[in-house]
CSV table of C-alpha atoms in Angstrom, one decimal:
chain,number,residue,atom,x,y,z
A,1,ILE,CA,12.7,-11.1,-9.2
A,2,PHE,CA,9.6,-12.9,-10.5
A,3,ASN,CA,10.3,-12.1,-14.2
A,4,ILE,CA,14.0,-12.8,-14.0
A,5,ALA,CA,13.4,-16.1,-12.2
A,6,LEU,CA,10.8,-17.3,-14.7
A,7,SER,CA,12.9,-16.4,-17.7
A,8,THR,CA,15.9,-18.2,-16.2
A,9,LEU,CA,13.9,-21.3,-15.5
A,10,LEU,CA,12.5,-21.5,-19.0
A,11,GLU,CA,16.0,-21.4,-20.3
A,12,VAL,CA,17.4,-23.9,-17.8
A,13,THR,CA,14.6,-26.4,-18.4
A,14,ASP,CA,14.3,-25.8,-22.2
A,15,THR,CA,10.6,-25.1,-21.9
A,16,ASP,CA,8.5,-22.7,-23.9
A,17,ALA,CA,6.0,-21.1,-21.5
A,18,GLY,CA,5.5,-20.6,-17.8
A,19,THR,CA,3.7,-19.0,-14.9
A,20,LEU,CA,5.0,-17.9,-11.5
A,21,TYR,CA,2.7,-17.3,-8.6
A,22,SER,CA,3.2,-15.8,-5.1
A,23,PHE,CA,1.3,-17.2,-2.2
A,24,ASP,CA,-0.3,-15.0,0.5
A,25,GLY,CA,-1.4,-17.8,2.9
A,26,GLU,CA,-4.8,-18.2,1.2
A,27,VAL,CA,-4.5,-18.1,-2.6
A,28,LEU,CA,-1.8,-18.0,-5.3
A,29,HIS,CA,-1.5,-14.7,-7.2
A,30,LEU,CA,0.0,-14.6,-10.8
A,31,GLU,CA,3.1,-12.4,-10.7
A,32,ALA,CA,4.8,-13.3,-14.0
A,33,PHE,CA,4.0,-15.3,-17.2
A,34,GLU,CA,5.7,-15.9,-20.5
A,35,GLY,CA,4.7,-17.7,-23.7
A,36,LEU,CA,1.0,-17.5,-22.9
A,37,SER,CA,-1.8,-15.2,-24.1
A,38,HIS,CA,-3.3,-12.4,-22.1
A,39,GLU,CA,-6.6,-14.3,-22.2
A,40,PHE,CA,-4.9,-17.1,-20.3
A,41,LYS,CA,-3.6,-14.5,-17.8
A,42,GLU,CA,-7.1,-13.1,-17.2
A,43,LYS,CA,-8.4,-16.6,-16.4
A,44,ALA,CA,-5.4,-17.7,-14.3
A,45,ILE,CA,-4.7,-14.6,-12.3
A,46,ILE,CA,-5.7,-16.3,-9.0
A,47,ARG,CA,-5.5,-20.0,-8.2
A,48,LYS,CA,-6.5,-21.9,-5.1
A,49,ILE,CA,-4.2,-24.4,-3.4
A,50,GLY,CA,-4.7,-27.7,-5.2
A,51,GLU,CA,-6.0,-25.9,-8.4
A,52,GLY,CA,-4.0,-26.4,-11.6
A,53,ILE,CA,-0.3,-27.4,-11.9
A,54,PRO,CA,1.0,-24.6,-9.6
A,55,GLY,CA,-1.7,-25.2,-7.0
A,56,ILE,CA,-1.0,-28.9,-6.9
A,57,ALA,CA,2.7,-28.4,-6.6
A,58,ALA,CA,2.1,-25.9,-3.8
A,59,GLN,CA,-0.3,-28.3,-2.0
A,60,LEU,CA,2.1,-31.3,-2.3
A,61,GLN,CA,5.2,-29.2,-1.6
A,62,LYS,CA,7.2,-31.1,-4.3
A,63,SER,CA,7.9,-30.9,-8.0
A,64,ILE,CA,5.4,-32.6,-10.3
A,65,THR,CA,5.2,-33.5,-14.0
A,66,MET,CA,2.3,-34.4,-16.4
A,67,ASP,CA,1.4,-34.4,-20.1
A,68,ILE,CA,-1.6,-32.7,-21.9
A,69,SER,CA,-3.9,-35.7,-21.3
A,70,GLN,CA,-3.6,-35.1,-17.5
A,71,PHE,CA,-3.9,-31.3,-17.6
A,72,PRO,CA,-5.9,-30.5,-14.4
A,73,SER,CA,-7.7,-27.3,-15.5
A,74,PRO,CA,-10.5,-27.6,-18.0
A,75,LEU,CA,-11.0,-23.8,-18.0
A,76,LEU,CA,-7.4,-23.2,-19.1
A,77,LEU,CA,-7.0,-26.3,-21.4
A,78,PRO,CA,-8.1,-24.5,-24.6
A,79,TYR,CA,-5.5,-21.7,-24.1
A,80,VAL,CA,-2.8,-24.2,-23.4
A,81,LYS,CA,-3.6,-26.2,-26.5
A,82,LYS,CA,-3.7,-23.0,-28.5
A,83,GLU,CA,0.0,-22.4,-27.6
A,84,GLY,CA,0.8,-26.0,-28.5
A,85,LEU,CA,2.0,-27.1,-25.1
A,86,ILE,CA,2.0,-30.8,-24.4
A,87,SER,CA,4.4,-31.5,-21.5
A,88,PHE,CA,4.4,-29.8,-18.1
A,89,ILE,CA,6.4,-29.5,-14.9
A,90,GLY,CA,5.6,-27.6,-11.7
A,91,THR,CA,7.3,-26.9,-8.4
A,92,PRO,CA,6.6,-24.9,-5.2
A,93,LEU,CA,8.7,-22.0,-4.1
A,94,MET,CA,9.8,-22.7,-0.5
A,95,SER,CA,11.3,-20.6,2.2
A,96,LYS,CA,12.1,-21.9,5.7
A,97,GLY,CA,9.8,-24.9,5.1
A,98,ASN,CA,6.9,-22.7,4.0
A,99,VAL,CA,5.3,-22.3,0.6
A,100,VAL,CA,5.7,-18.7,-0.7
A,101,GLY,CA,4.7,-19.4,-4.3
A,102,ALA,CA,4.7,-21.9,-7.2
A,103,ILE,CA,5.9,-22.2,-10.8
A,104,ALA,CA,4.4,-24.1,-13.7
A,105,LEU,CA,6.3,-24.7,-17.0
A,106,GLY,CA,5.2,-26.1,-20.3
A,107,ALA,CA,7.0,-27.5,-23.4
A,108,LYS,CA,5.8,-27.7,-27.0
A,109,LYS,CA,7.5,-31.0,-27.6
A,110,LYS,CA,7.1,-34.3,-25.8
A,111,ARG,CA,9.2,-34.4,-22.7
A,112,VAL,CA,9.7,-37.0,-20.0
A,113,PHE,CA,11.2,-35.1,-17.0
A,114,THR,CA,13.5,-37.3,-14.9
A,115,GLN,CA,13.6,-37.4,-11.1
A,116,ASP,CA,16.9,-35.6,-11.2
A,117,GLU,CA,15.3,-32.8,-13.2
A,118,LEU,CA,12.4,-32.7,-10.7
A,119,ASP,CA,14.9,-32.5,-7.8
A,120,LEU,CA,16.9,-29.8,-9.6
A,121,LEU,CA,13.8,-27.7,-10.2
A,122,PHE,CA,12.7,-28.1,-6.6
A,123,SER,CA,16.2,-26.9,-5.5
A,124,ILE,CA,16.0,-23.9,-7.8
A,125,GLY,CA,12.5,-23.2,-6.5
A,126,ASN,CA,13.9,-23.1,-2.9
A,127,VAL,CA,16.5,-20.5,-4.0
A,128,ILE,CA,13.8,-18.4,-5.7
A,129,GLY,CA,11.5,-18.8,-2.7
A,130,ILE,CA,14.2,-17.5,-0.4
A,131,ALA,CA,14.9,-14.5,-2.7
A,132,VAL,CA,11.2,-13.8,-2.9
A,133,GLU,CA,10.8,-13.9,0.9
A,134,ASN,CA,13.8,-11.6,1.3
A,135,ALA,CA,12.3,-9.2,-1.2
A,136,LYS,CA,9.0,-9.3,0.7
A,137,LEU,CA,10.8,-8.5,4.0
A,138,TYR,CA,12.6,-5.6,2.4
A,139,ARG,CA,9.4,-4.3,0.9
A,140,ASP,CA,7.6,-4.7,4.2
A,141,VAL,CA,10.4,-2.8,6.1
A,142,LYS,CA,10.3,-0.1,3.4
A,143,ASP,CA,6.5,0.1,3.5
A,144,LYS,CA,6.6,0.4,7.3
A,145,ALA,CA,9.2,3.2,7.1
A,146,GLU,CA,6.9,5.0,4.7
A,147,TYR,CA,3.8,4.5,6.9
A,148,ILE,CA,5.6,5.7,10.0
A,149,GLY,CA,6.9,8.8,8.1
A,150,THR,CA,3.4,9.5,6.8
A,151,LEU,CA,1.9,9.2,10.2
A,152,TYR,CA,4.6,11.5,11.6
A,153,ARG,CA,3.9,14.1,9.0
A,154,ILE,CA,0.1,13.9,9.7
A,155,ALA,CA,0.9,14.3,13.5
A,156,GLN,CA,3.0,17.4,12.6
A,157,ALA,CA,0.1,18.8,10.5
A,158,ILE,CA,-2.3,18.3,13.5
A,159,LYS,CA,0.1,20.2,15.7
A,160,ALA,CA,0.4,23.1,13.2
A,161,SER,CA,-3.3,24.0,13.3
A,162,LEU,CA,-6.3,23.8,15.5
A,163,ASP,CA,-8.8,23.9,12.6
A,164,ILE,CA,-9.7,20.3,12.0
A,165,GLY,CA,-11.1,21.0,8.5
A,166,GLU,CA,-7.8,22.7,7.5
A,167,VAL,CA,-5.8,19.8,9.1
A,168,PHE,CA,-7.8,17.2,7.3
A,169,ASP,CA,-7.3,18.9,3.9
A,170,SER,CA,-3.5,18.9,4.5
A,171,MET,CA,-3.6,15.3,5.6
A,172,VAL,CA,-5.1,13.9,2.4
A,173,ASP,CA,-2.0,14.2,0.2
A,174,GLU,CA,0.0,12.4,2.9
A,175,MET,CA,-2.7,9.7,3.1
A,176,ARG,CA,-2.5,9.1,-0.6
A,177,ASN,CA,1.1,7.9,-0.2
A,178,ILE,CA,-0.1,4.8,1.8
A,179,LEU,CA,-3.8,4.3,1.0
A,180,SER,CA,-5.9,4.2,-2.1
A,181,PHE,CA,-9.3,6.0,-2.2
A,182,ASP,CA,-11.8,7.9,-4.3
A,183,ARG,CA,-13.4,9.7,-1.4
A,184,THR,CA,-12.5,10.2,2.2
A,185,GLY,CA,-14.2,12.1,5.0
A,186,ILE,CA,-15.1,12.7,8.6
A,187,ASN,CA,-18.7,12.3,9.8
A,188,LEU,CA,-19.6,13.7,13.2
A,189,LEU,CA,-22.6,13.0,15.5
A,190,LYS,CA,-24.7,16.2,15.9
A,191,ASP,CA,-27.7,15.5,18.2
A,192,ASP,CA,-30.0,13.2,16.2
A,193,THR,CA,-28.1,13.6,13.0
A,194,VAL,CA,-24.8,12.8,11.4
A,195,GLU,CA,-23.0,15.7,9.7
A,196,VAL,CA,-20.5,15.3,6.8
A,197,PHE,CA,-18.0,17.5,8.6
A,198,ALA,CA,-14.9,17.2,6.3
A,199,LEU,CA,-14.6,15.7,2.9
A,200,VAL,CA,-12.2,15.2,0.0
A,201,GLU,CA,-13.6,13.6,-3.1
A,202,ASP,CA,-12.4,12.7,-6.6
A,203,ILE,CA,-16.0,11.6,-7.4
A,204,GLU,CA,-18.4,14.5,-6.6
A,205,ILE,CA,-21.6,13.4,-4.7
A,206,PRO,CA,-23.7,16.6,-3.9
A,207,GLU,CA,-26.2,14.5,-1.8
A,208,LEU,CA,-23.4,13.7,0.6
A,209,GLY,CA,-21.4,16.9,0.4
A,210,ARG,CA,-19.8,18.8,3.2
A,211,GLY,CA,-22.3,20.0,5.7
A,212,THR,CA,-25.0,17.4,4.7
A,213,ARG,CA,-26.9,16.0,7.6
A,214,ILE,CA,-28.2,12.4,7.7
A,215,PRO,CA,-30.7,11.0,10.3
A,216,LYS,CA,-28.6,9.1,12.8
A,217,GLU,CA,-30.7,6.0,12.8
A,218,LYS,CA,-30.4,5.6,9.0
A,219,SER,CA,-26.7,6.2,8.9
A,220,SER,CA,-23.9,3.6,8.8
A,221,THR,CA,-22.0,5.9,11.2
A,222,LEU,CA,-24.1,4.7,14.2
A,223,PHE,CA,-23.7,1.1,13.0
A,224,VAL,CA,-19.9,1.4,13.2
A,225,LEU,CA,-19.9,3.3,16.4
A,226,ASP,CA,-22.1,0.8,18.2
A,227,ARG,CA,-19.5,-1.9,17.3
A,228,ARG,CA,-16.6,0.3,18.5
A,229,VAL,CA,-14.3,-1.2,15.8
A,230,GLY,CA,-13.3,-0.3,12.3
A,231,LEU,CA,-15.0,-2.2,9.5
A,232,ILE,CA,-14.3,-3.0,5.8
A,233,ARG,CA,-17.6,-3.1,4.1
A,234,ASN,CA,-18.8,-4.0,0.6
A,235,ILE,CA,-21.8,-1.7,0.4
A,236,GLU,CA,-24.0,-3.5,-2.1
A,237,GLY,CA,-27.4,-4.5,-0.6
A,238,THR,CA,-26.8,-2.8,2.8
A,239,PRO,CA,-29.7,-0.9,4.4
A,240,PHE,CA,-27.9,2.4,5.1
A,241,TYR,CA,-29.0,5.7,3.6
A,242,GLU,CA,-25.6,6.9,2.4
A,243,ASP,CA,-24.6,3.4,1.0
A,244,ALA,CA,-27.5,3.6,-1.5
A,245,ILE,CA,-26.2,6.9,-2.8
A,246,LEU,CA,-22.6,5.8,-2.9
A,247,LEU,CA,-23.5,2.7,-4.8
A,248,ARG,CA,-25.3,4.7,-7.5
A,249,LYS,CA,-22.1,6.8,-7.9
A,250,GLY,CA,-19.9,3.8,-8.4
A,251,ILE,CA,-18.5,3.3,-4.9
A,252,ARG,CA,-18.1,-0.4,-4.0
A,253,THR,CA,-16.0,-0.7,-0.9
A,254,VAL,CA,-15.6,1.4,2.2
A,255,ILE,CA,-13.4,1.5,5.4
A,256,GLN,CA,-15.1,3.1,8.4
A,257,VAL,CA,-13.2,3.6,11.6
A,258,PRO,CA,-14.8,5.0,14.8
A,259,LEU,CA,-13.7,8.3,16.3
A,260,PHE,CA,-13.6,8.6,20.1
A,261,SER,CA,-12.8,11.6,22.3
A,262,LYS,CA,-12.3,10.9,26.0
A,263,GLY,CA,-14.1,7.6,25.6
A,264,GLU,CA,-17.2,9.2,24.0
A,265,LYS,CA,-18.4,8.4,20.5
A,266,ILE,CA,-18.0,11.4,18.2
A,267,GLY,CA,-18.1,10.1,14.6
A,268,VAL,CA,-16.3,8.0,12.0
A,269,PHE,CA,-13.4,8.4,9.6
A,270,SER,CA,-14.0,6.8,6.2
A,271,LEU,CA,-12.2,5.8,3.0
A,272,GLU,CA,-14.3,4.9,-0.1
A,273,SER,CA,-13.2,3.1,-3.3
A,274,THR,CA,-14.8,2.2,-6.6
A,275,ILE,CA,-13.0,-1.1,-6.6
A,276,PRO,CA,-14.8,-4.1,-5.1
A,277,ASP,CA,-12.9,-5.8,-2.3
A,278,ALA,CA,-10.4,-2.9,-2.4
A,279,TYR,CA,-9.2,-3.0,1.2
A,280,THR,CA,-7.2,-5.4,3.4
A,281,GLN,CA,-6.5,-5.7,7.1
A,282,ARG,CA,-3.4,-3.7,6.5
A,283,ASP,CA,-5.4,-0.8,5.1
A,284,LEU,CA,-7.8,-1.0,8.1
A,285,ASP,CA,-4.9,-0.8,10.6
A,286,LEU,CA,-3.5,2.3,8.8
A,287,ALA,CA,-7.0,3.9,8.8
A,288,GLN,CA,-7.3,3.3,12.5
A,289,ALA,CA,-3.9,4.9,13.1
A,290,ILE,CA,-5.0,7.9,11.1
A,291,ALA,CA,-8.4,8.0,12.9
A,292,ASP,CA,-6.6,8.2,16.3
A,293,GLN,CA,-4.7,11.2,15.0
A,294,ILE,CA,-7.9,12.8,13.8
A,295,ALA,CA,-9.7,12.2,17.1
A,296,THR,CA,-6.8,13.9,18.9
A,297,SER,CA,-7.1,16.8,16.5
A,298,ILE,CA,-10.9,17.1,17.1
A,299,GLU,CA,-10.3,17.0,20.8
A,300,ASN,CA,-7.7,19.7,20.7
A,301,SER,CA,-9.9,21.8,18.4
A,302,SER,CA,-12.8,21.4,20.8
A,303,LEU,CA,-10.7,22.4,23.8
A,304,TYR,CA,-9.5,25.4,21.8
A,305,GLU,CA,-13.0,26.4,21.0
A,306,ASP,CA,-14.0,26.0,24.7
A,307,LEU,CA,-11.1,28.1,25.7
A,308,LYS,CA,-12.0,30.8,23.1
A,309,LYS,CA,-15.6,30.8,24.4
A,310,ALA,CA,-14.3,31.1,28.0
A,311,ASN,CA,-12.1,34.0,27.1
A,312,LEU,CA,-14.9,35.8,25.3
A,313,GLU,CA,-17.1,35.3,28.3
A,314,LEU,CA,-14.4,36.6,30.6
A,315,GLU,CA,-13.9,39.6,28.4
A,316,LYS,CA,-17.6,40.3,28.5
A,317,ARG,CA,-17.6,40.1,32.3
A,318,LEU,CA,-14.6,42.4,32.5
A,319,ARG,CA,-16.3,44.9,30.2
A,320,GLU,CA,-19.4,44.7,32.4
A,321,LEU,CA,-17.3,45.3,35.5
A,322,GLU,CA,-15.6,48.2,33.9
A,323,ASP,CA,-18.9,49.7,32.9
A,324,PHE,CA,-20.2,49.1,36.4
A,325,HIS,CA,-17.1,50.7,37.9
A,326,SER,CA,-17.4,53.7,35.6
A,327,ILE,CA,-21.1,54.1,36.6
A,328,ALA,CA,-20.3,53.6,40.3
A,329,VAL,CA,-17.4,56.1,40.2
A,330,GLY,CA,-19.6,58.6,38.3
A,331,ARG,CA,-22.3,58.3,40.9
A,332,GLU,CA,-19.8,58.7,43.7
A,333,LEU,CA,-18.4,61.8,42.2
A,334,LYS,CA,-21.9,63.2,41.7
A,335,MET,CA,-22.7,62.4,45.4
A,336,ILE,CA,-19.5,64.2,46.5
A,337,GLU,CA,-20.4,67.2,44.3
A,338,LEU,CA,-23.9,67.2,45.7
A,339,LYS,CA,-22.7,67.1,49.3
A,340,GLU,CA,-20.3,70.0,48.6
A,341,ARG,CA,-23.2,72.0,47.2
A,342,ILE,CA,-25.4,71.2,50.2
A,343,ARG,CA,-22.6,72.3,52.6
A,344,SER,CA,-22.1,75.5,50.7
A,345,LEU,CA,-25.8,76.2,50.9
A,346,GLU,CA,-25.9,75.5,54.6
A,347,GLY,CA,-23.1,77.9,55.2
A,348,LYS,CA,-25.0,80.6,53.5
């Protein structure tokens, strides 16, 4: 939609270059560009409201026009001049009265855009805005269906086994369908330490391998559990033992979500990425949903282990009773035999 819309607008307005941005409620993100260099793209990939032609159009919520002498971005001006652009027009993309994006177009020849052209561009922007919003809604519905399907399959994996390590390994492929990570794991509280209980890693870090124990007071696990909520953390400069090791290995961002069983703190579920600022609230919400499943699995596994121990204890008691019974019966038989021998002797 973005690329087709931009190409169509360039043709309709007889302009030579353009950019199209989406708006997420905070900043504008470059989605399509044409007639401009990749160097320009790298500098212009994110714009704030009020910044540059698309940012100003989004802020004013109307179409605007200007020439090269008024160009509002000194950072991008050299790249614009390099392409020979001298006249510009911009418009917001609107849907139901809300800004959902913005477009900026440039021409290599002197152009004076009339009010009719500005109004036409604004109308076209509204049509594109509605199409973009509908596409977003479709994507969101599709994503939610995929998330629900993934969580369902994770739930089925948990039901299929009581071995939490086995369950976690089988969950990872499903998790990759909806979340991006370079390492993921479960850390559990063990007395005064934190144990790396389950782990899947694309980046091998032996110092934090499965079975590693970390002093609880130095671990980020306790920090997260004390707050009782999931956190997205950029780990540079933090005081935690494992963060220093992760940082050296290239990890930059982590999600950590607390695990509770029957209201008690038991550990954290984590996702780790080499990309700075890799995670969003949506990722945190998904991690929390997965963590709830993991906590259920750990609880079921614990109950199963308790049941196995109880059965083993019961079997031990039964064997002891059987042994006691055998000994008691043997003694009774010997007593009867002894009494018979005494009677026979008395008879003599």
